[in-house]
Structure formats: structure tokens, C-alpha cells
């Protein structure tokens, strides 16, 4: 390989205190940093200073990846920044697809640098909503048919997974969350707790726990993540707790 | 609240370069650190020096949580360390249950500090196996009936989730992984890629991608994590890629 590395870097939820030293080192080494503007805003400014910064809008992921690959090919260590973890609804996959399409897999060394994903940031703020088996589902139907999303959500609810809802609601997609919650009500009791976290570990952070029956979807936007409990989850003070089974073990 | 805080801290996969500054700060502040010995071994030694260290064996989680709560009650900031993220198959839930059982929720401030979970560490090393919707399932039936685990696995496979298998195989449970793989073969083609990561970001790290049909389960142990692709996943050079749907989007 004669070319500079391409890093796909997870920034974590956004607070610099959640950025791993490994991610910081990759950003430090990069001469070119590409990202959606919101993610560049979450990148510590001292890591951007004096570098080529490629900023593209939302949904311009293909352009962004192509520009990052071009920069690496030109011999400049390059980082694509993602919020959370780069492997979870982010750019690790598209970076790999871009290298494949251009037959560059052997020429550009790819380094995926993991980060704290949004699901773990939200879970930490809610207490212990996940604990055991869980499923992550995005409600965005830009790249996945809505029927597939619905099928996954129903299956995960029926099999009693804790369900983590990414991309729950946007201005262009205000209706799917209502359908998803209606589906949840088929499989969970009215009091099943739903955790809502907005802007985890960022200014303006909001954390709340609601009963499924009363959940007001109008407060949800694209900066929100929802966690719907399993059949054993419950609200506990300000927390959402999914017990791991220790209590049952003692009883049996 | 008059008592010292109880931190439940995610160490990430184990390399100090994956430890967030937030987690480091919590460990720095703690006067008492409790954990399973393997996790204490992953904790940077300078953060343990001069502190009370409570080490308990595997499966002694309840003792460990009780001792940590006692230390916080005695006025000493205390950290319970977990590998990966504290909310994923780790101690955030039990810490909360312990505080509840002793009626201490209002007295001991609980701080869950997120970390890079094993699933994201493994995914980063495999390239982009997750990309989109995925389910995490533990094969350990210590706290969950095997029937529930099987039901979840079948549902997740059938609904075409990428399936992440935690705790795939131990000396005391050598048989379940074979049953899980047999179930996967019912729903996935023989060439479906299975990623195996052992000791991610630790000395002795092993990363490999296999065809489901040929997967040799004898190489799997409790330090391993498995990722079974969805119907679109494929091996790509040394990587495991689950495409996000961009290619389909272009074709349609």
C-alpha cells in the first residue's frame, strides 16, 4: 500500500470527555477531515485547526466518502468523522463500499476507530435500560423499505428484546414513530417504560422516562433516541431498569 | 444525598487508548475500585495505585456490588469497573437493583459512565459488519432460560437482523453455540459470513471471517464475540461488510 490511511472515526456522543484517546490520535494524525457539519461541530476545534476540512450536508454521504478516499489516495492521512460509533448507522460500511467500487481495497489502508455509540450514551443516562439482550432499529426508510423495518420491530418486540429506536422521527417522516409505538403497544403492557434521550452528553441534554401508554411522540426529533423496555423493564425513580434476572434466580 | 458517588465505569475493550477521558476521570476520583479480577487487570495500573481494590471472582457480581455500595455509603467515592460498556451485559443493572433493595436510591448518587462496548470494538476490527439494524444476544443461560434465548435468536435471524453473539461458549456450556449455529443455518445461506473476534484491542487479538457452513465452533471461547451477518452481508477481502442499502438505492 502506497497511500495514506483512511480513518473512520467514532466521536462518541459529542462531549470531548467521551472521545477515546485512540480517536483523538487518529484525528491528530489526519491532515484532512471530512464530515457532516454537525459532526465537525462536535470535533474538538484544536483537532481541525490547520487542516483541510471537507464539510458536506446530510444525505451527501457518498460525496463525503469519495472526497475522503481521494484525499487518502493523494497521500494525505484522512479521517471521516461520525457521531457515536462509525459502525452503527454511520460511515464504516459506505467507506468500505467506496473502496470496493473503486478497486482500492488493497491500496488504501482502512482503520475503523470505534466510539461510544448513541445507544450506550443514552443507556448510561437512563440508568440500566439494556442490561441484557437488545435490538437496535432505525425508523429511517431512506435506505431500507418500511416493510422491512416494521417486520424487524415486530419480531424484536414479540421476542421480548429491549428495543432501541434510532432516527425515530424527522420533519419529513413524522408518521412512522406513531406506527412503531402502536406496534409496541400490541406487545407491551401500557406501563412499559420508554426512555427518551435527546442530545446525550451535549448542551441541552434531556432525559426522561415515560409509560408507553402516555408517550407523547411530538417531543421526539432526529436528535432523540428511544429505548422501549422489555416485559420486565420498569421505571425506578428517575431511572429505567431492565433487571438482569438476578431477582428471579433468587426466587427460584 | 450525603454519600459519596457510585460510578459504574465502562473500560471499553481493554486498551487504555479506548478508555474515555470521562471514565478515566471517574476512576481517578474513586478512592475504592471494585471489579472482577480480569477487569481490574484491564484498568490502567496508575488508576488503582494507593486505592482500596475489591476483587471478586466471576459470578460473584452481587458481592461485588454490595461491597461497592458499602464503600460509597461509608463516604468514599467508589467505582465498579466493567469491560466494554456498563449497560451491556454488565453491572449497571445490578448496581441499580442493589441500591433499590437497600432503599438507597435517594442516598447514593449513581453515575453510569459509558464505554466502547465489545460489539463496537469487534465491528471496527471486522470492517463494517453491523452498519444497520442489529440484535445483541447472550448465549449464557445462567440468568435467562435457554428457551428465551433460542426464541430471541430465531426471531432476530428470521427478521434479518445482523446477530451479535455475546458469551458464545464456555467450558461449562460447550453445546449451545452449536445449536445457535444450526438455527442460523436455517435462516442464512451457507456462505453467510460470520465474524469472530477474540481479545479485541488486547494482546493476542484474533480477527477472522468465516462462511457459516464451515464455521468451526471449537475455536470459540468466552473471550470471543461472534457477528453473524444478515442476508446481504458478505466477506470482502479481510472484512465483513453489511451494505447499508446505497447500492440498492442506485439500482432502483
Coordinates of C-alpha atoms in Angstrom, one line a residue:
Chain A
X1 CA 0.0 0.0 0.0
X2 CA 1.5 3.3 -1.0
X3 CA -1.3 5.5 0.1
X4 CA -2.2 7.3 3.3
X5 CA -4.6 5.7 5.7
X6 CA -8.3 6.4 5.8
X7 CA -9.7 6.5 9.3
X8 CA -13.4 6.2 10.0
X9 CA -13.6 7.7 13.5
X10 CA -16.3 7.5 16.1
X11 CA -16.6 10.7 18.1
X12 CA -18.9 9.2 20.7
X13 CA -21.9 11.2 21.8
X14 CA -20.2 14.6 21.3
X15 CA -18.6 15.6 24.5
X16 CA -14.8 15.7 24.3
X17 CA -14.7 13.7 27.6
X18 CA -16.3 10.8 25.6
X19 CA -13.7 10.9 22.8
X20 CA -11.3 8.0 23.2
X21 CA -7.5 8.7 23.1
X22 CA -7.4 6.4 20.0
X23 CA -9.9 8.5 18.2
X24 CA -8.1 11.7 19.2
X25 CA -4.8 10.2 17.9
X26 CA -6.3 9.4 14.6
X27 CA -7.8 12.9 14.2
X28 CA -4.5 14.3 15.3
X29 CA -2.6 12.3 12.6
X30 CA -5.1 13.2 9.9
X31 CA -4.3 16.1 7.5
X32 CA -7.8 16.0 6.0
X33 CA -11.0 15.7 8.0
X34 CA -14.3 15.0 6.3
X35 CA -17.8 15.1 7.9
X36 CA -21.3 16.2 8.1
X37 CA -21.2 19.7 9.5
X38 CA -23.0 18.7 12.8
X39 CA -20.2 16.1 13.4
X40 CA -17.5 18.6 12.6
X41 CA -19.0 20.9 15.1
X42 CA -18.7 18.1 17.7
X43 CA -15.0 17.6 16.8
X44 CA -12.6 19.4 19.2
X45 CA -11.6 22.5 17.3
X46 CA -7.9 22.1 18.1
X47 CA -8.0 18.9 16.0
X48 CA -9.4 20.7 13.0
X49 CA -7.1 23.7 13.0
X50 CA -4.7 24.0 10.1
X51 CA -6.3 21.0 8.3
X52 CA -8.3 20.6 5.1
X53 CA -11.9 20.2 6.3
X54 CA -14.4 18.7 3.9
X55 CA -17.9 19.5 5.1
X56 CA -21.0 18.1 3.3
X57 CA -24.6 18.2 4.1
X58 CA -26.8 15.5 5.4
X59 CA -27.6 12.7 2.8
X60 CA -24.4 13.6 0.9
X61 CA -22.6 10.7 2.4
X62 CA -21.4 9.3 -0.9
X63 CA -19.8 12.6 -1.9
X64 CA -18.2 12.8 1.5
X65 CA -16.7 9.3 1.3
X66 CA -15.5 9.8 -2.2
X67 CA -13.7 13.0 -1.2
X68 CA -12.1 11.3 1.8
X69 CA -10.9 8.5 -0.4
X70 CA -9.5 11.0 -2.9
X71 CA -7.6 12.7 -0.2
X72 CA -6.1 9.5 1.1
X73 CA -5.2 8.5 -2.4
X74 CA -3.4 11.8 -2.8
X75 CA -1.2 10.7 0.1
X76 CA -2.8 12.6 3.0
X77 CA -3.9 10.7 6.1
X78 CA -7.6 11.4 6.2
X79 CA -10.4 10.9 8.8
X80 CA -14.1 10.6 8.2
X81 CA -15.8 11.6 11.4
X82 CA -19.1 10.1 12.7
X83 CA -21.0 10.7 15.8
X84 CA -21.3 7.7 18.1
X85 CA -19.7 4.6 16.7
X86 CA -18.7 4.5 13.0
X87 CA -20.2 1.0 12.6
X88 CA -23.7 1.8 13.9
X89 CA -25.8 3.6 11.3
X90 CA -22.7 5.5 10.2
X91 CA -20.0 5.5 7.5
X92 CA -17.8 2.5 8.1
X93 CA -19.9 0.5 5.6
X94 CA -20.1 3.1 2.9
X95 CA -16.3 3.8 3.2
X96 CA -15.7 0.1 2.6
X97 CA -18.2 0.1 -0.3
X98 CA -16.5 3.1 -1.8
X99 CA -13.1 1.4 -1.7
X100 CA -14.5 -1.7 -3.3
X101 CA -16.3 0.1 -6.1
X102 CA -13.0 1.9 -7.0
X103 CA -10.9 -1.3 -6.6
X104 CA -8.8 0.4 -3.8
X105 CA -9.2 -2.2 -1.0
X106 CA -5.5 -3.2 -1.4
X107 CA -4.3 0.4 -1.8
X108 CA -5.9 2.4 0.9
X109 CA -5.5 1.1 4.4
X110 CA -8.8 1.4 6.2
X111 CA -8.9 2.0 10.0
X112 CA -12.2 2.0 11.8
X113 CA -11.8 3.6 15.2
X114 CA -14.7 2.6 17.5
X115 CA -16.6 5.1 19.6
X116 CA -19.2 5.1 22.4
X117 CA -22.4 4.6 20.4
X118 CA -25.5 6.7 21.0
X119 CA -27.3 3.6 22.4
X120 CA -24.7 3.3 25.2
X121 CA -24.7 7.1 25.9
X122 CA -28.5 7.1 26.2
X123 CA -28.5 3.9 28.3
X124 CA -26.0 5.4 30.8
X125 CA -28.1 8.5 31.3
X126 CA -31.2 6.3 31.8
X127 CA -29.6 4.0 34.4
X128 CA -29.8 0.5 33.1
X129 CA -32.4 0.1 30.4
X130 CA -30.5 -2.5 28.3
X131 CA -28.7 -4.8 30.7
X132 CA -29.4 -7.9 28.6
X133 CA -30.5 -8.7 25.0
X134 CA -31.5 -5.7 22.9
X135 CA -32.1 -4.8 19.3
X136 CA -31.3 -1.6 17.5
X137 CA -33.7 -0.5 14.8
X138 CA -33.6 2.7 12.7
X139 CA -37.0 4.0 11.6
X140 CA -35.5 5.8 8.6
X141 CA -36.8 4.3 5.4
X142 CA -34.4 6.3 3.1
X143 CA -32.3 3.1 2.6
X144 CA -34.5 0.3 4.0
X145 CA -38.1 -0.4 3.0
X146 CA -40.6 0.5 5.7
X147 CA -42.0 -3.1 5.5
X148 CA -38.6 -4.5 6.5
X149 CA -38.3 -2.0 9.4
X150 CA -41.8 -3.0 10.6
X151 CA -41.0 -6.7 10.3
X152 CA -37.9 -6.2 12.4
X153 CA -39.6 -4.1 15.0
X154 CA -42.5 -6.6 15.4
X155 CA -40.1 -9.6 15.7
X156 CA -37.9 -7.8 18.3
X157 CA -40.9 -6.8 20.3
X158 CA -42.5 -10.2 20.2
X159 CA -39.3 -11.9 21.2
X160 CA -39.1 -9.6 24.2
X161 CA -35.9 -7.7 23.2
X162 CA -35.4 -4.2 24.7
X163 CA -35.8 -2.1 21.5
X164 CA -33.6 0.8 20.8
X165 CA -35.1 3.2 18.2
X166 CA -32.6 5.2 16.2
X167 CA -33.7 8.0 13.8
X168 CA -37.2 8.0 15.4
X169 CA -38.8 11.0 13.8
X170 CA -37.9 13.8 11.4
X171 CA -39.8 16.6 9.8
X172 CA -40.0 14.6 6.6
X173 CA -41.0 11.4 8.4
X174 CA -43.4 12.4 11.2
X175 CA -45.7 9.3 10.9
X176 CA -43.6 6.2 11.4
X177 CA -43.0 6.7 15.1
X178 CA -46.7 6.6 15.7
X179 CA -47.0 3.3 13.9
X180 CA -43.9 1.9 15.8
X181 CA -45.4 2.9 19.1
X182 CA -48.8 1.3 18.2
X183 CA -46.9 -1.9 17.4
X184 CA -45.1 -1.7 20.7
X185 CA -48.5 -1.4 22.5
X186 CA -49.5 -4.7 20.9
X187 CA -46.7 -6.5 22.7
X188 CA -46.0 -4.5 25.8
X189 CA -48.2 -3.5 28.8
X190 CA -49.4 0.1 29.0
X191 CA -46.9 0.8 31.8
X192 CA -43.9 -0.5 29.9
X193 CA -41.3 2.3 30.3
X194 CA -40.0 4.2 27.3
X195 CA -36.8 6.2 27.8
X196 CA -36.3 9.3 25.7
X197 CA -32.8 10.8 25.5
X198 CA -32.1 14.0 23.5
X199 CA -28.6 15.4 22.9
X200 CA -26.9 12.9 25.2
X201 CA -23.7 14.5 26.7
X202 CA -24.3 17.7 24.8
X203 CA -25.5 21.1 25.8
X204 CA -29.3 20.9 26.1
X205 CA -29.3 17.3 27.1
X206 CA -32.8 15.9 28.0
X207 CA -33.5 12.6 29.7
X208 CA -37.0 11.3 30.6
X209 CA -38.9 8.1 31.3
X210 CA -42.5 7.6 30.2
X211 CA -45.2 5.0 30.3
X212 CA -45.7 3.5 26.8
X213 CA -49.5 4.3 27.0
X214 CA -48.9 8.0 27.6
X215 CA -45.9 8.6 25.4
X216 CA -46.1 11.9 23.6
X217 CA -44.3 11.4 20.3
X218 CA -44.4 15.1 19.4
X219 CA -41.4 15.8 21.6
X220 CA -39.2 13.4 19.6
X221 CA -36.9 14.6 16.8
X222 CA -33.8 13.4 14.9
X223 CA -31.6 14.3 17.9
X224 CA -33.5 11.8 20.0
X225 CA -33.1 8.1 20.8
X226 CA -35.8 6.0 22.3
X227 CA -35.4 2.9 24.4
X228 CA -38.5 0.7 24.8
X229 CA -38.2 -1.8 27.7
X230 CA -38.8 -5.5 27.6
X231 CA -41.6 -7.2 29.6
X232 CA -39.6 -7.0 32.8
X233 CA -38.4 -3.4 32.5
X234 CA -39.7 -0.8 34.9
X235 CA -39.3 2.8 35.9
X236 CA -37.3 3.2 39.1
X237 CA -37.2 6.7 40.5
X238 CA -35.6 8.7 37.6
X239 CA -34.2 5.5 36.1
X240 CA -35.2 2.9 33.6
X241 CA -34.2 -0.5 34.9
X242 CA -34.2 -3.8 33.0
X243 CA -33.4 -6.4 35.6
X244 CA -30.9 -9.0 34.6
X245 CA -32.6 -11.9 36.2
X246 CA -30.8 -12.0 39.5
X247 CA -34.0 -11.4 41.4
X248 CA -35.7 -14.3 39.6
X249 CA -32.7 -16.5 40.2
X250 CA -33.0 -15.9 43.9
X251 CA -36.7 -16.6 44.0
X252 CA -36.4 -19.9 42.1
Chain B
X1 CA -27.6 12.9 49.4
X2 CA -24.8 12.7 52.0
X3 CA -22.9 9.8 50.5
X4 CA -20.1 9.5 48.0
X5 CA -21.0 8.7 44.4
X6 CA -21.0 5.2 43.0
X7 CA -19.6 5.1 39.5
X8 CA -20.2 2.2 37.2
X9 CA -17.5 2.6 34.7
X10 CA -17.1 1.1 31.2
X11 CA -13.4 0.4 30.4
X12 CA -14.1 -0.3 26.8
X13 CA -12.4 -3.3 25.2
X14 CA -9.3 -3.1 27.4
X15 CA -6.7 -1.0 25.7
X16 CA -6.0 2.3 27.6
X17 CA -6.3 4.1 24.2
X18 CA -10.0 3.1 24.2
X19 CA -10.7 4.4 27.7
X20 CA -12.6 7.7 27.6
X21 CA -11.4 10.7 29.5
X22 CA -14.7 10.6 31.4
X23 CA -14.1 7.1 32.5
X24 CA -10.5 7.9 33.5
X25 CA -11.7 10.9 35.5
X26 CA -14.2 8.8 37.4
X27 CA -11.5 6.2 38.2
X28 CA -9.2 9.0 39.2
X29 CA -11.8 10.4 41.6
X30 CA -12.6 7.0 43.1
X31 CA -11.0 6.0 46.3
X32 CA -12.3 2.5 46.1
X33 CA -12.4 0.4 42.9
X34 CA -14.3 -2.9 42.7
X35 CA -14.2 -5.4 39.9
X36 CA -13.8 -8.9 38.6
X37 CA -10.0 -9.6 38.5
X38 CA -9.8 -9.7 34.7
X39 CA -11.3 -6.2 34.5
X40 CA -9.0 -4.9 37.2
X41 CA -6.2 -6.2 35.1
X42 CA -7.5 -4.1 32.2
X43 CA -7.6 -1.0 34.4
X44 CA -4.6 1.3 33.9
X45 CA -2.4 0.5 37.0
X46 CA -1.8 4.1 37.8
X47 CA -5.5 4.5 38.5
X48 CA -5.5 1.7 41.0
X49 CA -2.4 2.7 42.9
X50 CA -3.0 3.7 46.5
X51 CA -6.6 2.8 46.4
X52 CA -8.8 0.2 48.1
X53 CA -9.3 -2.5 45.4
X54 CA -12.1 -5.0 45.9
X55 CA -11.5 -8.0 43.6
X56 CA -14.1 -10.8 43.4
X57 CA -14.3 -13.8 41.1
X58 CA -16.7 -14.3 38.2
X59 CA -20.3 -14.9 39.2
X60 CA -19.7 -13.0 42.4
X61 CA -21.4 -9.9 41.0
X62 CA -23.8 -9.5 43.9
X63 CA -21.0 -9.5 46.5
X64 CA -19.0 -7.0 44.3
X65 CA -22.0 -4.6 44.0
X66 CA -22.8 -4.9 47.7
X67 CA -19.2 -4.1 48.7
X68 CA -19.1 -1.1 46.3
X69 CA -22.4 0.3 47.7
X70 CA -21.0 -0.2 51.3
X71 CA -17.9 1.8 50.3
X72 CA -19.9 4.6 48.8
X73 CA -22.1 4.7 51.9
X74 CA -19.0 5.0 54.1
X75 CA -18.3 8.2 52.2
X76 CA -15.7 7.0 49.7
X77 CA -16.2 7.7 46.0
X78 CA -16.3 4.2 44.5
X79 CA -16.1 2.8 41.0
X80 CA -17.4 -0.6 39.8
X81 CA -15.4 -1.4 36.7
X82 CA -16.8 -3.3 33.7
X83 CA -15.2 -4.2 30.4
X84 CA -16.9 -2.7 27.4
X85 CA -20.0 -0.7 28.3
X86 CA -21.5 -1.0 31.8
X87 CA -25.0 -1.1 30.4
X88 CA -24.4 -4.1 28.1
X89 CA -24.3 -7.5 29.9
X90 CA -22.6 -5.7 32.7
X91 CA -23.2 -4.2 36.2
X92 CA -25.3 -1.0 35.7
X93 CA -28.5 -3.0 36.2
X94 CA -27.3 -4.9 39.3
X95 CA -25.9 -1.8 40.8
X96 CA -29.4 -0.2 40.5
X97 CA -31.1 -3.3 41.8
X98 CA -28.7 -3.3 44.8
X99 CA -29.5 0.3 45.6
X100 CA -33.2 -0.3 45.3
X101 CA -33.1 -3.4 47.5
X102 CA -31.4 -1.5 50.3
X103 CA -33.6 1.6 49.8
X104 CA -30.6 3.7 48.9
X105 CA -31.7 5.2 45.6
X106 CA -32.0 8.7 47.2
X107 CA -28.9 8.4 49.2
X108 CA -26.2 7.1 46.9
X109 CA -25.7 9.1 43.6
X110 CA -25.3 6.7 40.8
X111 CA -23.2 7.6 37.7
X112 CA -23.1 5.2 34.8
X113 CA -20.1 6.1 32.6
X114 CA -20.5 4.7 29.2
X115 CA -17.7 2.9 27.3
X116 CA -17.0 1.4 23.9
X117 CA -18.9 -1.9 24.0
X118 CA -17.4 -5.2 22.8
X119 CA -19.8 -5.2 19.9
X120 CA -18.4 -1.9 18.5
X121 CA -14.8 -2.9 19.2
X122 CA -15.3 -6.2 17.3
X123 CA -17.2 -4.5 14.5
X124 CA -14.4 -1.9 14.0
X125 CA -11.9 -4.7 13.6
X126 CA -14.1 -6.6 11.1
X127 CA -14.7 -3.5 8.9
X128 CA -18.4 -2.9 8.8
X129 CA -20.5 -5.9 9.8
X130 CA -23.3 -4.0 11.6
X131 CA -24.0 -0.9 9.5
X132 CA -27.7 -1.1 10.0
X133 CA -30.2 -2.9 12.3
X134 CA -28.6 -5.5 14.7
X135 CA -29.5 -7.5 17.7
X136 CA -27.3 -8.5 20.6
X137 CA -27.9 -11.9 22.2
X138 CA -26.1 -13.6 25.0
X139 CA -26.0 -17.4 24.9
X140 CA -25.4 -17.6 28.7
X141 CA -28.3 -19.3 30.3
X142 CA -27.1 -18.5 33.9
X143 CA -29.8 -15.8 34.3
X144 CA -32.0 -16.3 31.2
X145 CA -33.8 -19.6 30.3
X146 CA -32.3 -21.2 27.2
X147 CA -35.8 -21.3 25.6
X148 CA -36.0 -17.5 25.8
X149 CA -32.5 -17.2 24.3
X150 CA -33.5 -19.5 21.5
X151 CA -36.7 -17.7 20.8
X152 CA -34.8 -14.4 20.6
X153 CA -32.2 -15.8 18.3
X154 CA -34.7 -17.3 15.9
X155 CA -36.8 -14.1 15.8
X156 CA -33.7 -12.0 15.1
X157 CA -32.4 -14.3 12.4
X158 CA -35.9 -14.6 10.8
X159 CA -36.3 -10.8 10.7
X160 CA -32.9 -10.5 9.1
X161 CA -31.1 -8.7 11.9
X162 CA -27.3 -8.9 12.0
X163 CA -26.9 -11.0 15.1
X164 CA -24.2 -10.3 17.6
X165 CA -23.5 -13.2 19.9
X166 CA -22.1 -12.4 23.4
X167 CA -20.8 -15.2 25.7
X168 CA -20.9 -17.7 22.9
X169 CA -19.2 -20.7 24.6
X170 CA -17.6 -21.6 27.8
X171 CA -16.2 -24.8 29.2
X172 CA -19.4 -25.3 31.2
X173 CA -21.6 -24.5 28.2
X174 CA -20.0 -26.0 25.2
X175 CA -23.2 -27.1 23.4
X176 CA -25.3 -24.0 23.0
X177 CA -23.2 -22.4 20.3
X178 CA -23.7 -25.5 18.0
X179 CA -27.5 -25.2 18.5
X180 CA -27.3 -21.4 17.7
X181 CA -25.3 -22.0 14.6
X182 CA -27.7 -24.7 13.4
X183 CA -30.5 -22.2 13.9
X184 CA -28.5 -19.6 11.9
X185 CA -28.1 -22.2 9.1
X186 CA -31.9 -22.4 8.9
X187 CA -32.2 -18.7 8.0
X188 CA -29.0 -17.8 6.3
X189 CA -27.3 -19.1 3.2
X190 CA -24.2 -21.4 3.6
X191 CA -21.9 -18.6 2.6
X192 CA -23.3 -16.0 5.0
X193 CA -20.2 -14.5 6.7
X194 CA -19.6 -15.0 10.4
X195 CA -17.0 -12.7 12.1
X196 CA -15.1 -14.0 15.0
X197 CA -13.2 -11.6 17.2
X198 CA -11.2 -12.7 20.2
X199 CA -9.5 -10.3 22.7
X200 CA -10.3 -7.2 20.7
X201 CA -7.7 -4.4 21.2
X202 CA -5.8 -6.6 23.7
X203 CA -2.6 -8.6 23.4
X204 CA -3.3 -11.8 21.4
X205 CA -6.1 -10.2 19.4
X206 CA -7.6 -12.5 16.7
X207 CA -10.0 -11.4 13.9
X208 CA -11.3 -13.7 11.2
X209 CA -14.3 -14.1 8.8
X210 CA -15.8 -17.5 8.0
X211 CA -18.6 -18.9 6.0
X212 CA -21.4 -20.0 8.2
X213 CA -21.4 -23.5 6.6
X214 CA -17.7 -24.1 7.6
X215 CA -17.6 -22.3 10.9
X216 CA -15.5 -24.3 13.4
X217 CA -17.0 -23.6 16.8
X218 CA -14.2 -25.3 18.7
X219 CA -12.1 -22.1 18.4
X220 CA -14.7 -20.0 20.3
X221 CA -14.4 -19.3 24.0
X222 CA -15.7 -16.7 26.5
X223 CA -13.2 -14.1 25.3
X224 CA -14.8 -14.3 21.8
X225 CA -17.6 -12.4 20.2
X226 CA -19.4 -13.6 17.1
X227 CA -21.2 -11.5 14.5
X228 CA -23.5 -13.4 12.1
X229 CA -24.3 -11.3 9.0
X230 CA -27.8 -10.6 7.6
X231 CA -29.0 -11.8 4.2
X232 CA -27.0 -9.0 2.4
X233 CA -23.7 -9.3 4.3
X234 CA -20.6 -10.6 2.5
X235 CA -16.9 -11.2 3.1
X236 CA -14.9 -8.5 1.3
X237 CA -11.1 -9.2 1.4
X238 CA -10.3 -9.4 5.1
X239 CA -13.5 -7.6 6.0
X240 CA -17.1 -8.4 6.8
X241 CA -19.4 -5.9 5.1
X242 CA -23.1 -5.4 5.6
X243 CA -24.0 -2.9 2.9
X244 CA -26.3 -0.1 4.0
X245 CA -28.5 -0.1 1.0
X246 CA -26.8 2.6 -1.0
X247 CA -26.1 0.2 -3.9
X248 CA -29.8 -1.0 -4.0
X249 CA -30.9 2.6 -3.9
X250 CA -28.8 3.4 -7.0
X251 CA -30.1 0.3 -8.9
X252 CA -33.8 1.1 -8.2

